[in-house]
C-alpha positions as a printed NumPy array, in Angstrom:
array([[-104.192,  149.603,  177.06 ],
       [-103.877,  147.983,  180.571],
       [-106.265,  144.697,  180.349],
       [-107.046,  141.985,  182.823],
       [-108.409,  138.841,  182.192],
       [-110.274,  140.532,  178.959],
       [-112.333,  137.534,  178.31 ],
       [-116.505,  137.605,  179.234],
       [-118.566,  134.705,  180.247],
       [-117.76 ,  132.176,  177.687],
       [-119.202,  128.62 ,  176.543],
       [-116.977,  126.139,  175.393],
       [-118.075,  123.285,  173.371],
       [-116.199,  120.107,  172.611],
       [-117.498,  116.848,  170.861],
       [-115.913,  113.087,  171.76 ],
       [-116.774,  110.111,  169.887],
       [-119.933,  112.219,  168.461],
       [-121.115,  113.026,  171.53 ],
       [-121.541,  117.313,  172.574],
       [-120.178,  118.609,  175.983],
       [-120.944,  122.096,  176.83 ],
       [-119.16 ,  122.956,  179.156],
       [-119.852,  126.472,  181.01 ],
       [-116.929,  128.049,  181.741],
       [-117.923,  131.61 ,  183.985],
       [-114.967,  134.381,  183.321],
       [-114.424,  137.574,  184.474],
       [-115.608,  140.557,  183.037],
       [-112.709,  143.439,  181.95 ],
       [-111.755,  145.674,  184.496],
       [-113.486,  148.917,  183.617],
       [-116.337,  147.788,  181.374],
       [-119.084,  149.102,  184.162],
       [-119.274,  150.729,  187.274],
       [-118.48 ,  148.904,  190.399],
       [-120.088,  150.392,  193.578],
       [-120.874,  150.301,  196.459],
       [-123.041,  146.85 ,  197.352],
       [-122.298,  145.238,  195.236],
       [-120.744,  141.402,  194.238],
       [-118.423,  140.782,  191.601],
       [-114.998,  139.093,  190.392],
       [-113.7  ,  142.705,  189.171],
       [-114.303,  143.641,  193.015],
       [-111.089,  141.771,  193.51 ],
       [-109.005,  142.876,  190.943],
       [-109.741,  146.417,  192.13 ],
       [-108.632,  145.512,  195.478],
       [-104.66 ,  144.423,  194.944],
       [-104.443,  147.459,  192.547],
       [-105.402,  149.593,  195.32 ],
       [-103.109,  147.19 ,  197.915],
       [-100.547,  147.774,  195.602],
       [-100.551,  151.576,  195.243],
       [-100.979,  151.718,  199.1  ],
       [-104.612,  153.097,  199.024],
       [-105.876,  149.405,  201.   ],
       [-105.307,  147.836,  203.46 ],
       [-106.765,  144.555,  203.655],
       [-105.637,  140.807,  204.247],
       [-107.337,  139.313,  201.859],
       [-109.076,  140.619,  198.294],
       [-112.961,  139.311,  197.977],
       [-115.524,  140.265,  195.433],
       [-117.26 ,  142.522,  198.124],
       [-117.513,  146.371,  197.141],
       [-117.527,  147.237,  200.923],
       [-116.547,  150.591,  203.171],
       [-112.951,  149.873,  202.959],
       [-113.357,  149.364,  199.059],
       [-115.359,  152.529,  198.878],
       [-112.886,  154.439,  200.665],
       [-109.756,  153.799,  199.406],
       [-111.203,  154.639,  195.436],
       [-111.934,  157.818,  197.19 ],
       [-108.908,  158.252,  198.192],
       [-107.53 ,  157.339,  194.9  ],
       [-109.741,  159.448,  193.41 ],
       [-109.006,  162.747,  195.721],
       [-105.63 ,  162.441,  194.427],
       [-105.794,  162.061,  191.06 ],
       [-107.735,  164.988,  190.892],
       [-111.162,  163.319,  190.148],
       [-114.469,  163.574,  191.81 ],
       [-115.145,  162.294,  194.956],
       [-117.627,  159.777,  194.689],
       [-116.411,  156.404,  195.958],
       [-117.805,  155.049,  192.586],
       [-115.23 ,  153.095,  190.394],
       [-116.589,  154.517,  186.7  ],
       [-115.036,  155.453,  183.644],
       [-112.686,  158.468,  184.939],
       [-111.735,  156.277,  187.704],
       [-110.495,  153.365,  185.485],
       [-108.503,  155.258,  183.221],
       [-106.631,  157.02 ,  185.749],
       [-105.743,  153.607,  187.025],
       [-104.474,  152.43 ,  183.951],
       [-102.234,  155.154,  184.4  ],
       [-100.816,  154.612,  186.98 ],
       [-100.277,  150.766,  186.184],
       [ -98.704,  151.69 ,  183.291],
       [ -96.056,  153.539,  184.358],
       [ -92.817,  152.568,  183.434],
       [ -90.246,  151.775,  186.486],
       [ -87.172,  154.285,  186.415],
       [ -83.868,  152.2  ,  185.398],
       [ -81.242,  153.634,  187.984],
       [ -77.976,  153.65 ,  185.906],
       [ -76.397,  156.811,  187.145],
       [ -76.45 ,  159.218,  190.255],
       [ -78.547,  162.093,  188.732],
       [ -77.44 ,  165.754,  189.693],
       [ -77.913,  169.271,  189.106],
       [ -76.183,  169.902,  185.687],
       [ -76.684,  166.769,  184.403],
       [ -78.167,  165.943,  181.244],
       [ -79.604,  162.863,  179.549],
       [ -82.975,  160.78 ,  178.691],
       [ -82.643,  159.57 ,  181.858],
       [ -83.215,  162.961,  183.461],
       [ -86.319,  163.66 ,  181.476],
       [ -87.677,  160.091,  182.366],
       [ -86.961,  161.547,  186.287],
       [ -88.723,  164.91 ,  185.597],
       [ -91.721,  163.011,  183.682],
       [ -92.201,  161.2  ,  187.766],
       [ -91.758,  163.9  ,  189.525],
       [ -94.23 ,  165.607,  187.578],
       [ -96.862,  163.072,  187.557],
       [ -96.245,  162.897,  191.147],
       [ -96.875,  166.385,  191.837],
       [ -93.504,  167.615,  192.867],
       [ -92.761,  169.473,  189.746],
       [ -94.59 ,  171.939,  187.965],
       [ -93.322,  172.436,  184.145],
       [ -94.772,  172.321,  181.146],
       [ -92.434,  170.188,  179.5  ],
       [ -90.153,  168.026,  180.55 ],
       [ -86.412,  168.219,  179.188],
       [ -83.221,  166.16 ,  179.24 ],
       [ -80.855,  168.777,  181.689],
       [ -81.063,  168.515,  185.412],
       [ -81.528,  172.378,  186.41 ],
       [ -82.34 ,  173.775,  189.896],
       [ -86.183,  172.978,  189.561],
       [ -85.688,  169.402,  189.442],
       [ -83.125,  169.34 ,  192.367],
       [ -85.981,  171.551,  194.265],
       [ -89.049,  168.737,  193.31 ],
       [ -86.169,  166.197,  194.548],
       [ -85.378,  167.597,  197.931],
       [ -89.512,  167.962,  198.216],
       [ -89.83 ,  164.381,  197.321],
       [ -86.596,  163.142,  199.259],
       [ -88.399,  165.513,  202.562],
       [ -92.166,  163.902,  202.445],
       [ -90.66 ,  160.31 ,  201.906],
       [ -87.968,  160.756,  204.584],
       [ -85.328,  159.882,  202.425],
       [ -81.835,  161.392,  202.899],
       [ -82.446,  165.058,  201.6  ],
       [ -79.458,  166.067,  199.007],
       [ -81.554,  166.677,  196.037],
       [ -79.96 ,  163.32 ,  193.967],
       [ -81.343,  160.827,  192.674],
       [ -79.441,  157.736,  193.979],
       [ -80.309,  154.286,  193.868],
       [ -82.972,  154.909,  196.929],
       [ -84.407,  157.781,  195.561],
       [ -84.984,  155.807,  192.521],
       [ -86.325,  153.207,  193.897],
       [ -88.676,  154.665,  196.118],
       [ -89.812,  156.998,  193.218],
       [ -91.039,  153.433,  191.415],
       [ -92.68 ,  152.13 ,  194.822],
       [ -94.779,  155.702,  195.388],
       [ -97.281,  156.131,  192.502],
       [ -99.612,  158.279,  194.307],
       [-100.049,  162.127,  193.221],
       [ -99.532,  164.379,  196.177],
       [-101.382,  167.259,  196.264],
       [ -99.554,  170.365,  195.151],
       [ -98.238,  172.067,  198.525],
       [ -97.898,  175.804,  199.109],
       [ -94.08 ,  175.202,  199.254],
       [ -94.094,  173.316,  195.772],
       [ -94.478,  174.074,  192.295],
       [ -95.578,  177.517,  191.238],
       [ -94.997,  179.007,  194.359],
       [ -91.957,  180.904,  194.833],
       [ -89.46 ,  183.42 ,  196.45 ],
       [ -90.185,  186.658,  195.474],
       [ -87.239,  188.326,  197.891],
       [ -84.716,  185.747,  195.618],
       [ -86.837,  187.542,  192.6  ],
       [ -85.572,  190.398,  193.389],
       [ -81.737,  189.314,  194.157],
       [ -82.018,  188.793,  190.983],
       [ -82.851,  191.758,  189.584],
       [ -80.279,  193.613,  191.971],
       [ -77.603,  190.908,  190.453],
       [ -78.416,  191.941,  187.184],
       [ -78.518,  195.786,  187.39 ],
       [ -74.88 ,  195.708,  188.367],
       [ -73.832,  194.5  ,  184.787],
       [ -76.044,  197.301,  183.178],
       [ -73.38 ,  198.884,  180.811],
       [ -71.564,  196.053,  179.973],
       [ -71.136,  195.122,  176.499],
       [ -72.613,  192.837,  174.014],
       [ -70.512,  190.213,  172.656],
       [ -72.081,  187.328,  170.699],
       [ -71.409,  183.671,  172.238],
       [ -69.827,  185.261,  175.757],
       [ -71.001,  184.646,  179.439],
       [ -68.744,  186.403,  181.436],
       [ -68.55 ,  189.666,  183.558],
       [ -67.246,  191.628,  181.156],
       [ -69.195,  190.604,  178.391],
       [ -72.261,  188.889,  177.301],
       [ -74.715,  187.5  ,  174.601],
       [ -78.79 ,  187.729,  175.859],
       [ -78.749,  184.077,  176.873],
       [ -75.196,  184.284,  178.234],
       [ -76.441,  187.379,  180.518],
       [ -79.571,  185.478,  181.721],
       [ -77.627,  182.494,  182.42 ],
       [ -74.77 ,  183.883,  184.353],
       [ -77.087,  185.966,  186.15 ],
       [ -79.495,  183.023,  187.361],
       [ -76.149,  180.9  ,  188.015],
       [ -75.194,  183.073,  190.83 ],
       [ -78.019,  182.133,  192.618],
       [ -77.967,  178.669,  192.06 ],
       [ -81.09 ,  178.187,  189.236],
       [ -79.304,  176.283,  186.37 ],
       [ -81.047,  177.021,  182.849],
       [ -79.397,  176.412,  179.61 ],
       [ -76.993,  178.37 ,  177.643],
       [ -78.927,  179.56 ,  174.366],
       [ -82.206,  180.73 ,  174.179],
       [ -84.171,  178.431,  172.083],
       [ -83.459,  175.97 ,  175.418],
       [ -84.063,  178.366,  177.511],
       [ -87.561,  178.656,  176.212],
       [ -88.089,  175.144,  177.528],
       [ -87.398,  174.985,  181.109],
       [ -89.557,  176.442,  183.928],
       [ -93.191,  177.087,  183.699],
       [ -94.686,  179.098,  181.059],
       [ -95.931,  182.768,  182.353],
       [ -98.437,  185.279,  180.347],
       [ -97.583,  188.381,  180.091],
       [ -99.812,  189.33 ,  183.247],
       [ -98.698,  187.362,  185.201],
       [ -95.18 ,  187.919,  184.72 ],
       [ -93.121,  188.296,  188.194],
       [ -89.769,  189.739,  189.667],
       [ -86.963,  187.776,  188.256],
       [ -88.799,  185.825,  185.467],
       [ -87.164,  185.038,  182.346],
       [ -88.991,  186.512,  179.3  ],
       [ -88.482,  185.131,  176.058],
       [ -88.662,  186.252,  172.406],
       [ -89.009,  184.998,  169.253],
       [ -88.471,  185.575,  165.15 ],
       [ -85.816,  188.531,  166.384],
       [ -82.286,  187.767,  164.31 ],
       [ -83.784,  184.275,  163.503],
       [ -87.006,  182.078,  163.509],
       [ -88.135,  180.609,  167.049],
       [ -87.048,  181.941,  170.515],
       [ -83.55 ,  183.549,  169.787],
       [ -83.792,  186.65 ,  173.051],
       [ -83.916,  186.216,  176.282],
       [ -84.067,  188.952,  179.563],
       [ -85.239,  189.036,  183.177],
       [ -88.19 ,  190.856,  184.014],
       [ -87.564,  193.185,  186.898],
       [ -91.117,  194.904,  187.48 ],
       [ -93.432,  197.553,  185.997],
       [ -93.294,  196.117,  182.466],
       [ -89.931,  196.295,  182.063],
       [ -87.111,  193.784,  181.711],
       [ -83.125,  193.887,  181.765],
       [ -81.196,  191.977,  178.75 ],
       [ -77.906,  191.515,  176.934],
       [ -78.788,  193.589,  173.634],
       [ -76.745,  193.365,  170.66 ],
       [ -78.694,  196.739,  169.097],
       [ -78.168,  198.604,  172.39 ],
       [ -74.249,  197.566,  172.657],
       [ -74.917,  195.943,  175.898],
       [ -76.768,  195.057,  179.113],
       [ -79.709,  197.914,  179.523],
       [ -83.302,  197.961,  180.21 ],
       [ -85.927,  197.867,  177.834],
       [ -90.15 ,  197.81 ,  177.916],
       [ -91.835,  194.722,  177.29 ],
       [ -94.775,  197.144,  175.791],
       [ -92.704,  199.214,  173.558],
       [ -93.472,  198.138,  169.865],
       [ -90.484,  196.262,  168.653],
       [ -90.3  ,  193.718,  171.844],
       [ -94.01 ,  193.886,  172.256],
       [ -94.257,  192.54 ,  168.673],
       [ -91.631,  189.807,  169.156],
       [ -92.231,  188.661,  173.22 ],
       [ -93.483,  185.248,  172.992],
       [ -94.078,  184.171,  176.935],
       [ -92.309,  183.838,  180.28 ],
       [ -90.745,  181.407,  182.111],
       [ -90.618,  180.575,  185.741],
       [ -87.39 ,  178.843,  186.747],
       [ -87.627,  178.935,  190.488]])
């Protein structure tokens, strides 16, 4: 846990040649053990301050243990977007979602990052993005796929950076100086194309027919996860090559809420875990590679055998 100065009002005691000093020594108090408001005096007042210089949310010239209007509105602004109520009040909620931020790592630029790309380093890139509201996953991998290059070009456009959807050595480095979560925009995260959901679709219907070859991605034949990735390829959203990864990228969809061009996963088929993967193309029904039906076809989510086995969707654009 993120502590300053954790030491209280303290009285130190000495003795020379017999004799007792006391000698009063008046500390500050840990940031976040009450509420600071405003009004009020106090030494925490200050530390507040250059956390809230330093994440951009004040600007002051000099820090002072005053909890004034300028104090009061940048924790609101803080607070607005981090997602927490609006109060001006620096409690609890408000303190932990500093720590946060404060103890964020700063991303080690190694390597130019690109679509296709794979590597801790990548998931470290996702895990900011994420946190900064660009990218809207549930869980974070190691491959750089389309979604990432997408929450790059969105972070690269509000920052005015050059916008190529790489993560250079100035993307990096402003990605350590911004720690402030953006509000999700209408052009970000969950939102999507649905006329490219239904490219998709028409991509994929062209292959129906072909057949079924286990560990193949081509036009002329195909495994499930080979189909779905060749498909999505041609229109530029990279996922993985086998299933069980495939389960992982994107954002997870119910059922019901399943869209044009969403990749729908299923589990415990030929093996435990996600091993089948299709793309859903409307009305309950979804186009796959199947190895029992020779080849590419359609098939109905609701039909017993895949209703039995579907475990979730995923968004990957």
């Amino acid at each position: 846990m993120f502590k300053i100065k954790p030491f209280k009002n303290t009285i130190i005691t000495f003795t020379v040649a017999g004799i007792l000093f006391i000698n009063p020594i008046i500390g500050q108090a840990e940031l976040g053990d009450q509420v600071l408001k405003k009004g009020m005096r106090h030494d925490d007042v200050k530390i507040l301050q250059q956390h809230l210089i330093d994440l951009n949310y004040l600007t002051i010239k000099e820090t002072t243990t005053y909890y004034g209007d300028q104090t009061v509105n940048a924790v609101m602004e803080f607070q607005s977007s981090q997602g927490l109520d609006v109060d001006g009040t620096f409690g609890q909620a408000s303190f932990k979602a500093l720590q946060v931020l404060l103890e964020l790592e700063p991303l080690v630029y190694n390597r130019t990052l690109k679509e296709g790309m794979e590597g801790e380093d990548v998931q470290a890139l996702q895990e900011r993005l994420k946190f900064l509201g660009f990218l809207d996953i549930d869980n974070c991998t190691t491959y750089f796929g389309s979604q990432t290059r997408q929450a790059l070009v969105d972070f690269q456009k509000t920052y005015g950076l050059k916008v190529d959807g790489i993560a250079g050595a100035e993307t990096i480095e402003t990605l350590n100086n911004n720690k402030r979560k953006l509000k999700p925009s209408a052009n970000r995260g969950s939102s999507r194309n649905s006329s490219l959901g239904e490219n998709i679709v028409s991509t994929a219907k062209k292959y129906i027919g072909t057949p079924y070859s286990y560990g193949t991605s081509s036009s002329k034949s195909f495994d499930c996860s080979g189909f779905t990735h060749y498909i999505y390829k041609k229109h530029d959203i990279s996922v993985p090559r086998s299933s069980a990864d495939q389960a992982g990228v994107g954002s997870e969809v119910s059922k019901k809420d399943l869209q044009t061009g969403d990749l729908v996963i299923f589990s415990n088929t030929y093996k435990s875990g996600p091993s089948h993967a299709g793309i859903y193309i409307g009305n309950g029904n979804f186009i796959h590679a199947s190895s029992a039906g020779g080849g590419v076809m359609i098939s109905n989510l609701n039909s017993g055998y895949y209703s039995n086995h579907f475990t979730f969707g995923r968004r990957v654009f």
